[in-house]
Tab-separated table of C-alpha atoms and ligand atoms in Angstrom:
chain	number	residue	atom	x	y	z
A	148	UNK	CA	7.973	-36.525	-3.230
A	149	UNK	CA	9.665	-33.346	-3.802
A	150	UNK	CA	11.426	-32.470	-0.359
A	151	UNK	CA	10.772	-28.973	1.055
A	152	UNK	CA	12.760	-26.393	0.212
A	153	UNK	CA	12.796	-24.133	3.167
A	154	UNK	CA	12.095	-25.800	6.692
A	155	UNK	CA	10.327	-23.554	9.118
A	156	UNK	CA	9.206	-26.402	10.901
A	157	UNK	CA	11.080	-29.765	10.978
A	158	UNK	CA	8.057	-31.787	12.418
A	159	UNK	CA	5.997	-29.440	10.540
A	160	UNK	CA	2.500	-31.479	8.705
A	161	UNK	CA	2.290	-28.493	6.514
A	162	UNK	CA	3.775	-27.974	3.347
A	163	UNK	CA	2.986	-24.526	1.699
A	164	UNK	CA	3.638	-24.915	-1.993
A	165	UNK	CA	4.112	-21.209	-2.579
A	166	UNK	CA	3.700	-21.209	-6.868
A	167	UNK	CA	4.449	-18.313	-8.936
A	168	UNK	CA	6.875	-16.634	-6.450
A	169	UNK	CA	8.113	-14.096	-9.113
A	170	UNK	CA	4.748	-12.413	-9.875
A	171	UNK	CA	4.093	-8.320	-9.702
A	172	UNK	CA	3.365	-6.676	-6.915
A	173	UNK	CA	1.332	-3.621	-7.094
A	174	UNK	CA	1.792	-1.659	-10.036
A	175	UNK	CA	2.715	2.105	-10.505
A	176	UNK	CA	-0.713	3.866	-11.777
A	177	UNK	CA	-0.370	5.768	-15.181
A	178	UNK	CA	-0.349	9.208	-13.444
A	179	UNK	CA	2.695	8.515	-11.290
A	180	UNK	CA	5.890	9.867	-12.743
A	181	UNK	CA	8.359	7.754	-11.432
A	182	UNK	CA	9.339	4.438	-9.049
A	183	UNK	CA	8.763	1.891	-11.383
A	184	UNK	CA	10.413	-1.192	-9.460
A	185	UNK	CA	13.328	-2.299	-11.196
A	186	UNK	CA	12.235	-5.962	-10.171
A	187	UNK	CA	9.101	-8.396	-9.653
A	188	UNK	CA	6.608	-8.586	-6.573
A	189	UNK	CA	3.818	-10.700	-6.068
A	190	UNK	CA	0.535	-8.955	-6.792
A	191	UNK	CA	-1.787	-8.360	-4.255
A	192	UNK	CA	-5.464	-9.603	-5.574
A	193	UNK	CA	-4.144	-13.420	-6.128
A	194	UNK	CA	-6.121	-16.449	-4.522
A	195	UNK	CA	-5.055	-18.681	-2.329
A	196	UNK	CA	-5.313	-21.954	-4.433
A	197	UNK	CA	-5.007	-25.363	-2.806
A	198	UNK	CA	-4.815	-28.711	-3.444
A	199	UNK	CA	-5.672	-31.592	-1.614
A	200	UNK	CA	-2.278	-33.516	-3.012
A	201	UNK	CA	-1.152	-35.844	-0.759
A	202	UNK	CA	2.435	-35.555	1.065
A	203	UNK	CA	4.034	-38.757	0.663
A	204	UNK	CA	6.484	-38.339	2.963
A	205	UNK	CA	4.074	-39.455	6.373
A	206	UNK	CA	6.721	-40.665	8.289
A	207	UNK	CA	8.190	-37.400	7.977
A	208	UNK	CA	5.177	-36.336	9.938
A	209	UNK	CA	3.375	-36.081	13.092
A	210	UNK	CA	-0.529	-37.008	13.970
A	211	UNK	CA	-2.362	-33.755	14.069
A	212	UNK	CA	-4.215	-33.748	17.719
A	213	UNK	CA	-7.434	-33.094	15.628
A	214	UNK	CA	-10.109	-32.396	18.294
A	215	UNK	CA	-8.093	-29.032	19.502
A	216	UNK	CA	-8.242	-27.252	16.275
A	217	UNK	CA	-11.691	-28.535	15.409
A	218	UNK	CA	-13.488	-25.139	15.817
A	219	UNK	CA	-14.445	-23.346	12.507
A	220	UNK	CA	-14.342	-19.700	12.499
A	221	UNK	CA	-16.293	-17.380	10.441
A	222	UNK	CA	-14.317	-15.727	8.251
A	223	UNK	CA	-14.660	-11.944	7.916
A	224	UNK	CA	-15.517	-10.539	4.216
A	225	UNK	CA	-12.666	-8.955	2.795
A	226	UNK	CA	-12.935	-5.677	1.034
A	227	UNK	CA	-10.307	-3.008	-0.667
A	228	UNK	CA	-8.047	-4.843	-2.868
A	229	UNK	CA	-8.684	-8.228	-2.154
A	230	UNK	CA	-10.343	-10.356	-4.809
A	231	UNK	CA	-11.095	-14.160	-4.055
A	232	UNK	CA	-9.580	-14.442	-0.622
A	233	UNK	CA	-10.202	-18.094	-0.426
A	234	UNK	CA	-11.328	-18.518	-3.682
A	235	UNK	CA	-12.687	-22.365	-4.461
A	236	UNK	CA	-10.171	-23.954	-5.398
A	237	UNK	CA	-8.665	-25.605	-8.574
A	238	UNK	CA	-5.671	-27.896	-7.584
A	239	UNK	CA	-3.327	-26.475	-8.767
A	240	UNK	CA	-0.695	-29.140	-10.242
A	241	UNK	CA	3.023	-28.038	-8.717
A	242	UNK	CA	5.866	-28.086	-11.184
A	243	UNK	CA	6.149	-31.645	-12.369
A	244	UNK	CA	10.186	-30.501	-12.808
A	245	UNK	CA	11.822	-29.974	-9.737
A	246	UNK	CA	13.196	-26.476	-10.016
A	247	UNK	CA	16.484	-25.391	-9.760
A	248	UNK	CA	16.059	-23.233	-6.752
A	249	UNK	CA	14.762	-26.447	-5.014
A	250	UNK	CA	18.135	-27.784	-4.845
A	251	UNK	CA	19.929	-24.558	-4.006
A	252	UNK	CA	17.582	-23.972	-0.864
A	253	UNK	CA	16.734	-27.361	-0.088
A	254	UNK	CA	17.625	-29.292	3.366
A	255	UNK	CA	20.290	-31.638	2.292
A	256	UNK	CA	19.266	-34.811	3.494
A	257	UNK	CA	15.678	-35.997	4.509
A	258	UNK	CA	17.810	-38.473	7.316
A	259	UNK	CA	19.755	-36.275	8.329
A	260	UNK	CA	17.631	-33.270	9.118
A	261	UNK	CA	15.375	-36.101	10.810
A	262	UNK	CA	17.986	-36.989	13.391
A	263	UNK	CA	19.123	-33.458	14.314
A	264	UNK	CA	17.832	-31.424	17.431
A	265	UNK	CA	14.780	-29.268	16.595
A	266	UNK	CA	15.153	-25.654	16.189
A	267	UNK	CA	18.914	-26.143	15.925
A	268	UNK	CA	19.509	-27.414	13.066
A	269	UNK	CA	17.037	-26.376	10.957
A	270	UNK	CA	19.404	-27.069	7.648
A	271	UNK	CA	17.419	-24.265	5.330
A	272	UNK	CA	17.231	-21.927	8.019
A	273	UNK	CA	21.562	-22.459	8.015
A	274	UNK	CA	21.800	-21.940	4.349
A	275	UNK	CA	19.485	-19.595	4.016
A	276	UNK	CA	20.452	-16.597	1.611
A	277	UNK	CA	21.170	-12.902	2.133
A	278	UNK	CA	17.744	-12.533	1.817
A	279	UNK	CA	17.049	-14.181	5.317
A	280	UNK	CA	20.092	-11.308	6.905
A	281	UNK	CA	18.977	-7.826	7.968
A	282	UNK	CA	17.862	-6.449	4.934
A	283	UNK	CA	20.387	-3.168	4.593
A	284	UNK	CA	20.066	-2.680	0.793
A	285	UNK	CA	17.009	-2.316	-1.111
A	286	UNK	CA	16.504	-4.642	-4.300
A	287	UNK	CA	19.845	-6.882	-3.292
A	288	UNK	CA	18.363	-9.052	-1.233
A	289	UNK	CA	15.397	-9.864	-3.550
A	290	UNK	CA	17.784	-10.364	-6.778
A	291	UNK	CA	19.002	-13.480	-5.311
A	292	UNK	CA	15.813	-14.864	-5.575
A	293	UNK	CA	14.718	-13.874	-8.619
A	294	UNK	CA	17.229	-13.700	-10.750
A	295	UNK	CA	16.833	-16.659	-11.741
A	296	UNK	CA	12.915	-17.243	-12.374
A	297	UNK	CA	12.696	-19.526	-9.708
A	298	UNK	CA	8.537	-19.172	-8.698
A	299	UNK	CA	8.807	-22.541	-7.201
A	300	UNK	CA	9.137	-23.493	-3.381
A	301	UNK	CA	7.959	-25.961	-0.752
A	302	UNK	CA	7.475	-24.600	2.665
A	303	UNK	CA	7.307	-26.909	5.889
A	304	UNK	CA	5.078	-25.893	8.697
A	305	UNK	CA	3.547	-26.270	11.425
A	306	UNK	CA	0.302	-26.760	11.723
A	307	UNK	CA	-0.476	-26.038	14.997
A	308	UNK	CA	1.773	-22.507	14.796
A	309	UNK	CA	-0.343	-21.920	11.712
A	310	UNK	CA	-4.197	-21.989	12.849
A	311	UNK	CA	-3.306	-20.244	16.329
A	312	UNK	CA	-1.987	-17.288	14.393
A	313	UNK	CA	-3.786	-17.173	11.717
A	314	UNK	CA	-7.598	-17.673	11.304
A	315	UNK	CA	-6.696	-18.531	7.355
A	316	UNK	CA	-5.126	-20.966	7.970
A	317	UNK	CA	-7.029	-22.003	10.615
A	318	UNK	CA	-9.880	-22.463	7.860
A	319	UNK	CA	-7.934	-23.848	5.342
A	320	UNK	CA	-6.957	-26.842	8.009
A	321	UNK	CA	-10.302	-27.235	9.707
A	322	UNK	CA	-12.811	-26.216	7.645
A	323	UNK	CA	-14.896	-28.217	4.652
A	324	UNK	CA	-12.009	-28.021	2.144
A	325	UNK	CA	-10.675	-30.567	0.659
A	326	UNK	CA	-7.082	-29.833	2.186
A	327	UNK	CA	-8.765	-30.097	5.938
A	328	UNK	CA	-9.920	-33.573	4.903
A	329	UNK	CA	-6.864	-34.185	3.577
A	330	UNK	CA	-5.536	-33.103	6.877
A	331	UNK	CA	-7.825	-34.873	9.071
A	332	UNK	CA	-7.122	-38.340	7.202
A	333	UNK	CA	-3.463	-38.264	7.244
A	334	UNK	CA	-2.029	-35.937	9.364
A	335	UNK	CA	-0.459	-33.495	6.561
A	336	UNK	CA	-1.327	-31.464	3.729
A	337	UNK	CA	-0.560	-29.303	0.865
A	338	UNK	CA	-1.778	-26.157	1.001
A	339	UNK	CA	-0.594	-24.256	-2.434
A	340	UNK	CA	-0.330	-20.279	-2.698
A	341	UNK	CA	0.429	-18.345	-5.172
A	342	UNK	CA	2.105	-15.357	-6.177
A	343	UNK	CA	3.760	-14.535	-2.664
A	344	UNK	CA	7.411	-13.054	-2.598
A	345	UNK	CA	9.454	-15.932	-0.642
A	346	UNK	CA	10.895	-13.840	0.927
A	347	UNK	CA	7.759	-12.229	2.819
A	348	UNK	CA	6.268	-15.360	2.750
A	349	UNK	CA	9.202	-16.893	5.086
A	350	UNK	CA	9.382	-13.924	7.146
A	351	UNK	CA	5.673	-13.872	8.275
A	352	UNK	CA	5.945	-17.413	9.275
A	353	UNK	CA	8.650	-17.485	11.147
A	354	UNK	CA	6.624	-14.605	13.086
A	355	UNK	CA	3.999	-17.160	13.218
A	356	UNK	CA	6.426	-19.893	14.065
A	357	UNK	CA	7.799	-17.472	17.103
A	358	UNK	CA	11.267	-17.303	15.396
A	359	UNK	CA	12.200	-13.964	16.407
A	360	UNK	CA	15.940	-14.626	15.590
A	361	UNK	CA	15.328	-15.397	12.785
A	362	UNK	CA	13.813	-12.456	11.698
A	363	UNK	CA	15.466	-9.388	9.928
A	364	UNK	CA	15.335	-6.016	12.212
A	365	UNK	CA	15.452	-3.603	9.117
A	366	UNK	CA	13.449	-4.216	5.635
A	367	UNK	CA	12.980	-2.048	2.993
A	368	UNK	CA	9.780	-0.275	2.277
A	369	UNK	CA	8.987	-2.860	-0.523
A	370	UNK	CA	9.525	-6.190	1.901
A	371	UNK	CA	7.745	-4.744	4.844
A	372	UNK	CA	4.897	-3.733	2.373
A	373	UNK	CA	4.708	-7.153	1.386
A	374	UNK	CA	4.983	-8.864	4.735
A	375	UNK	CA	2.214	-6.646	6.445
A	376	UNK	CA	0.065	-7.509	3.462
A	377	UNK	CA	0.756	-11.241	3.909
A	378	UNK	CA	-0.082	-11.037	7.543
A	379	UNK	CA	-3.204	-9.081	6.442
A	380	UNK	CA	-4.122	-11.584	4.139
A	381	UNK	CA	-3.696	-14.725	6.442
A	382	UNK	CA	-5.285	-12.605	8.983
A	383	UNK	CA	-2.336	-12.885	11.551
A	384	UNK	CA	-1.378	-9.221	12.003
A	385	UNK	CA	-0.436	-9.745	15.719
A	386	UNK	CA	2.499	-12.182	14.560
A	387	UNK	CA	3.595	-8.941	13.414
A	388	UNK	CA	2.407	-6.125	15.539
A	389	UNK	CA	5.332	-6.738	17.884
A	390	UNK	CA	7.760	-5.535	15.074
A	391	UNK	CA	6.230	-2.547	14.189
A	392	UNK	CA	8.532	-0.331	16.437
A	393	UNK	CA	11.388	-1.629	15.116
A	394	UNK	CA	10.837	-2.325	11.246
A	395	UNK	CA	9.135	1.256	11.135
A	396	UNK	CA	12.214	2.853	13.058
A	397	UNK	CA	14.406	0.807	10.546
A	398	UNK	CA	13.132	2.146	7.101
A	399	UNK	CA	14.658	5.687	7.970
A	400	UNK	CA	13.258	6.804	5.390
A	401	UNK	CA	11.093	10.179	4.991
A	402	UNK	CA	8.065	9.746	3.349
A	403	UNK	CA	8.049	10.656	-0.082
A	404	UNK	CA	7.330	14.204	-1.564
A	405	UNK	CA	6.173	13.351	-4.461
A	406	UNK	CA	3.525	10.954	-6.161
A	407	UNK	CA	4.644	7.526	-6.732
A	408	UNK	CA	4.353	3.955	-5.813
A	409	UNK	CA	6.537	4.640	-2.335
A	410	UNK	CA	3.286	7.467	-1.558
A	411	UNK	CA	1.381	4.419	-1.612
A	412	UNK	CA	3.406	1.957	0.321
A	413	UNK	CA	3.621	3.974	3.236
A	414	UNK	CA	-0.214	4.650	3.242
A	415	UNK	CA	-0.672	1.038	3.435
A	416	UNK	CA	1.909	0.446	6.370
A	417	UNK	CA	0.767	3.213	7.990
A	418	UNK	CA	-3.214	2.044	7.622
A	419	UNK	CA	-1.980	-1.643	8.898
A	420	UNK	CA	0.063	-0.452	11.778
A	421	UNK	CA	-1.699	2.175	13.006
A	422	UNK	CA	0.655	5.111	12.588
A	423	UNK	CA	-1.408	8.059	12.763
A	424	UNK	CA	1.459	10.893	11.821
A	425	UNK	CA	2.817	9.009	8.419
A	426	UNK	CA	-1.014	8.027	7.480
A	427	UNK	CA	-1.966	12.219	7.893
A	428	UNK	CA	0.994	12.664	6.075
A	429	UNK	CA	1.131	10.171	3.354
A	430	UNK	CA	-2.829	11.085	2.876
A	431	UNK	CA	-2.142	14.429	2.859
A	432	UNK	CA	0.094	13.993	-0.464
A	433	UNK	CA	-1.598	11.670	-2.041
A	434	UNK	CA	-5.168	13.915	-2.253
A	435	UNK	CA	-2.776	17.111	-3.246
A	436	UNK	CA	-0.883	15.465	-5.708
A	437	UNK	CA	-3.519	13.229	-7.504
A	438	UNK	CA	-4.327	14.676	-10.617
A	439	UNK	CA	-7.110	11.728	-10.920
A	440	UNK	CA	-9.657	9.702	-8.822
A	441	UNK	CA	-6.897	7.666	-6.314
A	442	UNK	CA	-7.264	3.940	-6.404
A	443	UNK	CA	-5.342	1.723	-3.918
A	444	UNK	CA	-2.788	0.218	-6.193
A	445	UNK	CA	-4.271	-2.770	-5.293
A	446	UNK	CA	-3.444	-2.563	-1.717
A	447	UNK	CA	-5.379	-3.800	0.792
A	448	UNK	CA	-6.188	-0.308	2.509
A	449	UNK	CA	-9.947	0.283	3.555
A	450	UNK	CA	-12.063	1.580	1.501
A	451	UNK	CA	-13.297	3.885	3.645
A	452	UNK	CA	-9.751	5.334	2.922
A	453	UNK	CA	-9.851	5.211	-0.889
A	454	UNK	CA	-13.437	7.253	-0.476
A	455	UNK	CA	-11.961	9.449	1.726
A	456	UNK	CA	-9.388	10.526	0.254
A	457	UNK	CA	-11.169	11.479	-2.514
A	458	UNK	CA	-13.920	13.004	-1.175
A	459	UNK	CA	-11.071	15.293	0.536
A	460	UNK	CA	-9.530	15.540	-2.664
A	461	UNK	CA	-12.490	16.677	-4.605
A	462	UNK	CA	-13.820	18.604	-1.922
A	463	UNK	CA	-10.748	20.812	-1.820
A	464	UNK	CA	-10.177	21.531	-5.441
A	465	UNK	CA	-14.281	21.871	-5.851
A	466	UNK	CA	-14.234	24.666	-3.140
A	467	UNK	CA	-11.454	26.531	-4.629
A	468	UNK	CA	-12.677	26.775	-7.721
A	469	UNK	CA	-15.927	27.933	-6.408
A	470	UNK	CA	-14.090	30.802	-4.319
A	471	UNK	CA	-12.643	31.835	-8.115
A	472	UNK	CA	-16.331	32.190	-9.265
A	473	UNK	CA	-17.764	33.478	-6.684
A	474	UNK	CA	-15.236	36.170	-6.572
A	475	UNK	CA	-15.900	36.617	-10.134
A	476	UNK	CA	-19.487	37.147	-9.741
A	477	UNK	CA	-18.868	39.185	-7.046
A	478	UNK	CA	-16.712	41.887	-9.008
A	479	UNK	CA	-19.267	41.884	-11.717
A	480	UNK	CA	-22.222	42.673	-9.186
A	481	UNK	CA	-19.333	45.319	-7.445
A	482	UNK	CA	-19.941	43.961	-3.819
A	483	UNK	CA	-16.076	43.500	-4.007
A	484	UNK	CA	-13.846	46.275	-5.394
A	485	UNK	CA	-13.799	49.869	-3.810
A	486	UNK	CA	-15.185	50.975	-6.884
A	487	UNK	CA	-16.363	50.647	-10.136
A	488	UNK	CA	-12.794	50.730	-11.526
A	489	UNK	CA	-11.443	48.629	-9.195
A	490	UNK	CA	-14.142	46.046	-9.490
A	491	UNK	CA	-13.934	46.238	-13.373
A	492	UNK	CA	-10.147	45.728	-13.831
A	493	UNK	CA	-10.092	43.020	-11.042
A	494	UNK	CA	-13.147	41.080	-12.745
A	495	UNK	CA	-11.410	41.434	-16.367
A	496	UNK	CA	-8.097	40.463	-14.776
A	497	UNK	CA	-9.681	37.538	-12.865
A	498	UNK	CA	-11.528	36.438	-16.330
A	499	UNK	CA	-8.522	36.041	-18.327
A	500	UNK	CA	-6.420	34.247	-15.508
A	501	UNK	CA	-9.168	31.904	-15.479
A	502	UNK	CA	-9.908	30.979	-18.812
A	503	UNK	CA	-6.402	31.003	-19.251
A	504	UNK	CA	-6.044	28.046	-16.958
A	505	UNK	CA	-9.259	26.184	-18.127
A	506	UNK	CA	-10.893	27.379	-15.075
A	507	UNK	CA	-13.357	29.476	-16.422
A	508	UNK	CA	-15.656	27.367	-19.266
A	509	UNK	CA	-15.625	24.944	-19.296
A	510	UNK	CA	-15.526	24.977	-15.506
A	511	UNK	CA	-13.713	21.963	-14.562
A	512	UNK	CA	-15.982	19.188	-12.194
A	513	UNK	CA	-15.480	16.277	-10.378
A	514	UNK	CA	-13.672	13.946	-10.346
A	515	UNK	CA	-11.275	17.085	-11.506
A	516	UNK	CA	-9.651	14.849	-14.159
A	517	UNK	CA	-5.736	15.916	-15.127
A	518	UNK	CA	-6.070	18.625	-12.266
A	519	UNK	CA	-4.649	18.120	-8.840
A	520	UNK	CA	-4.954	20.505	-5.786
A	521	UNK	CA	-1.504	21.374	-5.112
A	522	UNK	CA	-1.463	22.360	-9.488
A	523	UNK	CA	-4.864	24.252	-9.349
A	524	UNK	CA	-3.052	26.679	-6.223
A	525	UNK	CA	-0.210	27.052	-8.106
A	526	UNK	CA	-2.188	28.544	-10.885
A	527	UNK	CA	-3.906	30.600	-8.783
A	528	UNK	CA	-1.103	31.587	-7.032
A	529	UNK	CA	0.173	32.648	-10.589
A	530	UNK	CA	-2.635	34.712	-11.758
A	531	UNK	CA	-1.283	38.364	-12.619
A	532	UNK	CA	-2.303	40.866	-10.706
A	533	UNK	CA	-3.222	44.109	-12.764
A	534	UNK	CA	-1.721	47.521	-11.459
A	535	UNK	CA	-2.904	50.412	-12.427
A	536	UNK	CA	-3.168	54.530	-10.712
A	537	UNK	CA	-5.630	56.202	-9.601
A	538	UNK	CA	-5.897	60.140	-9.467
A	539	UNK	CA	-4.598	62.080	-7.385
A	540	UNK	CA	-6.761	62.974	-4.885
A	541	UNK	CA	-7.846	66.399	-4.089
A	542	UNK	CA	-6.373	66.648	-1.355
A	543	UNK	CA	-2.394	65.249	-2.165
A	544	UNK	CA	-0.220	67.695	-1.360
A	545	UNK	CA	1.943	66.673	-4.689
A	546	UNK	CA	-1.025	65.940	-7.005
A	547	UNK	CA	0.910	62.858	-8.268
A	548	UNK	CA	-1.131	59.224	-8.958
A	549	UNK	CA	-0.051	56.422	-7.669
A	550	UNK	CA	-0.489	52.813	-7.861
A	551	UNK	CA	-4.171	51.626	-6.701
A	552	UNK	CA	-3.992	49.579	-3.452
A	553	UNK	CA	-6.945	48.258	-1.841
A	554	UNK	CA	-8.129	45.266	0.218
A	555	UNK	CA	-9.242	44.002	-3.345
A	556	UNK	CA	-7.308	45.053	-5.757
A	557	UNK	CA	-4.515	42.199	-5.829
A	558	UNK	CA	-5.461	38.241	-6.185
A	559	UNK	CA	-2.963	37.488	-3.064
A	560	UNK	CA	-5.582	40.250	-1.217
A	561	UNK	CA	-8.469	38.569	-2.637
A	562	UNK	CA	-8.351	34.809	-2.664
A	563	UNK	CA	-5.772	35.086	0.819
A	564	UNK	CA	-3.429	32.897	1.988
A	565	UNK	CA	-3.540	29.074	-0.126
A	566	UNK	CA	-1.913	26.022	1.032
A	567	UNK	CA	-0.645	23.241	-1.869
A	568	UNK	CA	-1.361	20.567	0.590
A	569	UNK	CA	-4.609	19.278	1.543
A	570	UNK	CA	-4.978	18.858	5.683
A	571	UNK	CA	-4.249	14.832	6.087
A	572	UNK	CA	-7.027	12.697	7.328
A	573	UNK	CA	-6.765	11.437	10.749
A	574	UNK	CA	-6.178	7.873	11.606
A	575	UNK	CA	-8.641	7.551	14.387
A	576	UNK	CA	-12.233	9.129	12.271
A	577	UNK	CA	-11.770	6.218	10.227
A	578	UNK	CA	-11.206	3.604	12.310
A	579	UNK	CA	-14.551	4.955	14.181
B	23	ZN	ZN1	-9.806	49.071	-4.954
């Protein structure tokens, strides 16, 4: 039997055969102009896929009390990004090679490891790489483990650590599958994933597995993106909840101004931890920057978020654009303009800035394709606005004309003060 290649658990009865370790994570949409991730995440809509393979290492093994972690829980229906949360499964057949990467990670000796104090000496936990250190450098860490394809790895766990954090897993060992039978006969299991970073992977369970020490106090945007969505996949988001203070303190990191993957990864840690300030803001750029309906990247944030934020978005470009015709019509029918000149040359003015900018016909509807909010102000902010003089009136003492000034005879006068960013939505209306 292939011996696992990262021990989280010595007398662990679990082991997590984590396939495909070098898939994408989310990817970039087309309308985002830069932060294309110079390396490979695991995407977000994969299944867990298990097999029912037996471990053949049983003495390695404990019996699994089976009567306390009889219950089966109803699993909630997952929604957003999530396709096939615990999809029925294929076995999956693991690498009949043993990888490279097994060796380089992998506990030395079986024996050895056996006779050595618990937590201790955990050998893979010893030899871990950088990766497993406070993660200081974005993109280092995760080079070591990819650099060399390895999408391979055998996880040891614990069982008991697994279903009281994590109702998942909890299913997975308990419920009609074939791995809780598997489980239930002989005391251990398989229990294959795929498409997980390692690196995520083995920091969520060690917060499952109460390792604290062995957990990294600063990650980079990217890992903690990846580990929240773990922990919201397995549905064990208080293993993580007590880190939220310090990995969020950690990323020092100003959220970004512009629209890109990063816009996105904050939304998500913001939406999973609760942060109502960086969700207002990272919402707020997102709807004024989107020149397009917003997906999720494939991030598990609500839905109600997704339709949110687009309703916002549309609602705010839709209502500007209808202030632009109204004030058209409005001109032409003279209840704006302090007179019939004024009304005329604002009306003409206003009918060329708009049909300069495609706002005019044909007038531009939802979902507002190629047109974001912060772009459509920005226009309006640049329309021209026509000067011209009136006469002099009868009464100037110099009978000189002078430029035309009234309440409407400028676009800044007429259409008032316009923000580029749309007013952030607030954390707490959608988790009502
Ligand atoms: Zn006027």
């Amino acid at each position: 039997m292939n011996p696992p290649s990262h021990v989280i658990n010595l007398d662990g009865e679990v082991i997590i055969v984590l396939l495909n370790a070098d898939s994408l994570f989310t990817e970039p949409s087309e309308d985002m102009i830069t932060h294309r991730f110079p390396h490979n995440l695991p995407e977000l809509n994969d299944t867990i896929q298990n097999t029912a393979k037996d471990m053949k290492r049983p003495e390695d093994y404990i019996e699994t009390p089976k009567t306390i972690f009889g219950g089966k829980r109803k699993g909630k229906k997952k929604k957003g990004g999530y396709k096939n949360v615990r999809a029925p499964l294929e076995p999956i057949s693991p690498p009949t090679e043993e990888p490279a990467i097994a060796e380089e990670y992998a506990i030395a000796e079986a024996p050895a490891i056996a006779e050595a104090p618990a937590i201790a000496e955990e050998p893979a936990i010893a030899e871990e790489p950088p990766a497993e250190e406070p993660i200081e450098q974005p993109f280092e860490t995760n080079l070591v483990f990819e650099s060399a394809n390895r999408g391979y790895f055998r996880i040891q766990v614990s069982a008991k650590h697994l279903m009281l954090a994590s109702s998942v897993f909890r299913k997975i060992l308990t419920g009609s599958w074939k791995e809780s039978i598997t489980f239930l006969e002989k005391g251990s299991v398989e229990i294959t994933a795929e498409s997980w970073d390692i690196e995520a992977l083995l920091i969520l369970l060690r917060a499952i597995h109460g390792q604290q020490y062995q957990i990294p106090r600063k990650l980079t945007l990217e890992m903690l993106a990846k580990v929240t969505v773990l922990a919201d996949y397995y549905e064990c988001k208080e293993a993580v909840y007590i880190w939220t203070t310090t990995w969020i303190d950690a990323l020092g990191e100003e959220l970004p101004k512009t629209y890109c993957r990063d816009l996105f990864l904050w939304l998500w840690i913001s939406w999973f931890f609760q942060l109502p300030a960086q969700f207002k803001d990272s919402t707020s750029t997102i709807m004024s920057l989107s020149n397009d309906w917003i997906s999720n990247l494939g991030l598990p944030v609500s839905d109600k978020v997704t339709e949110a934020m687009n309703n916002c978005r549309e609602e705010a470009i839709d209502n500007l654009i209808r202030r632009l015709h109204q004030t058209r019509r409005d001109l032409l029918d003279g209840s704006r303009g302090c007179g019939f000149e004024c009304s005329s040359i604002m009306y003409g003015a206003l009918t060329k800035e708009m049909q300069l900018n495609n706002l005019l016909s044909p007038r531009p509807t939802p979902p507002f394709p190629s047109l974001s909010y912060k772009c459509l102000v920005q226009k309006v902010l640049s329309f021209k606005s026509p000067q011209w003089y009136s006469r002099p009136s009868s009464y100037s003492s110099y009978g000189s004309s002078h430029h035309h000034i009234c309440l409407h005879s400028s676009f800044p006068f007429l259409f008032g003060t316009l923000n580029e960013f749309i007013r952030g939505l607030d954390l707490h209306n959608l988790n009502g």
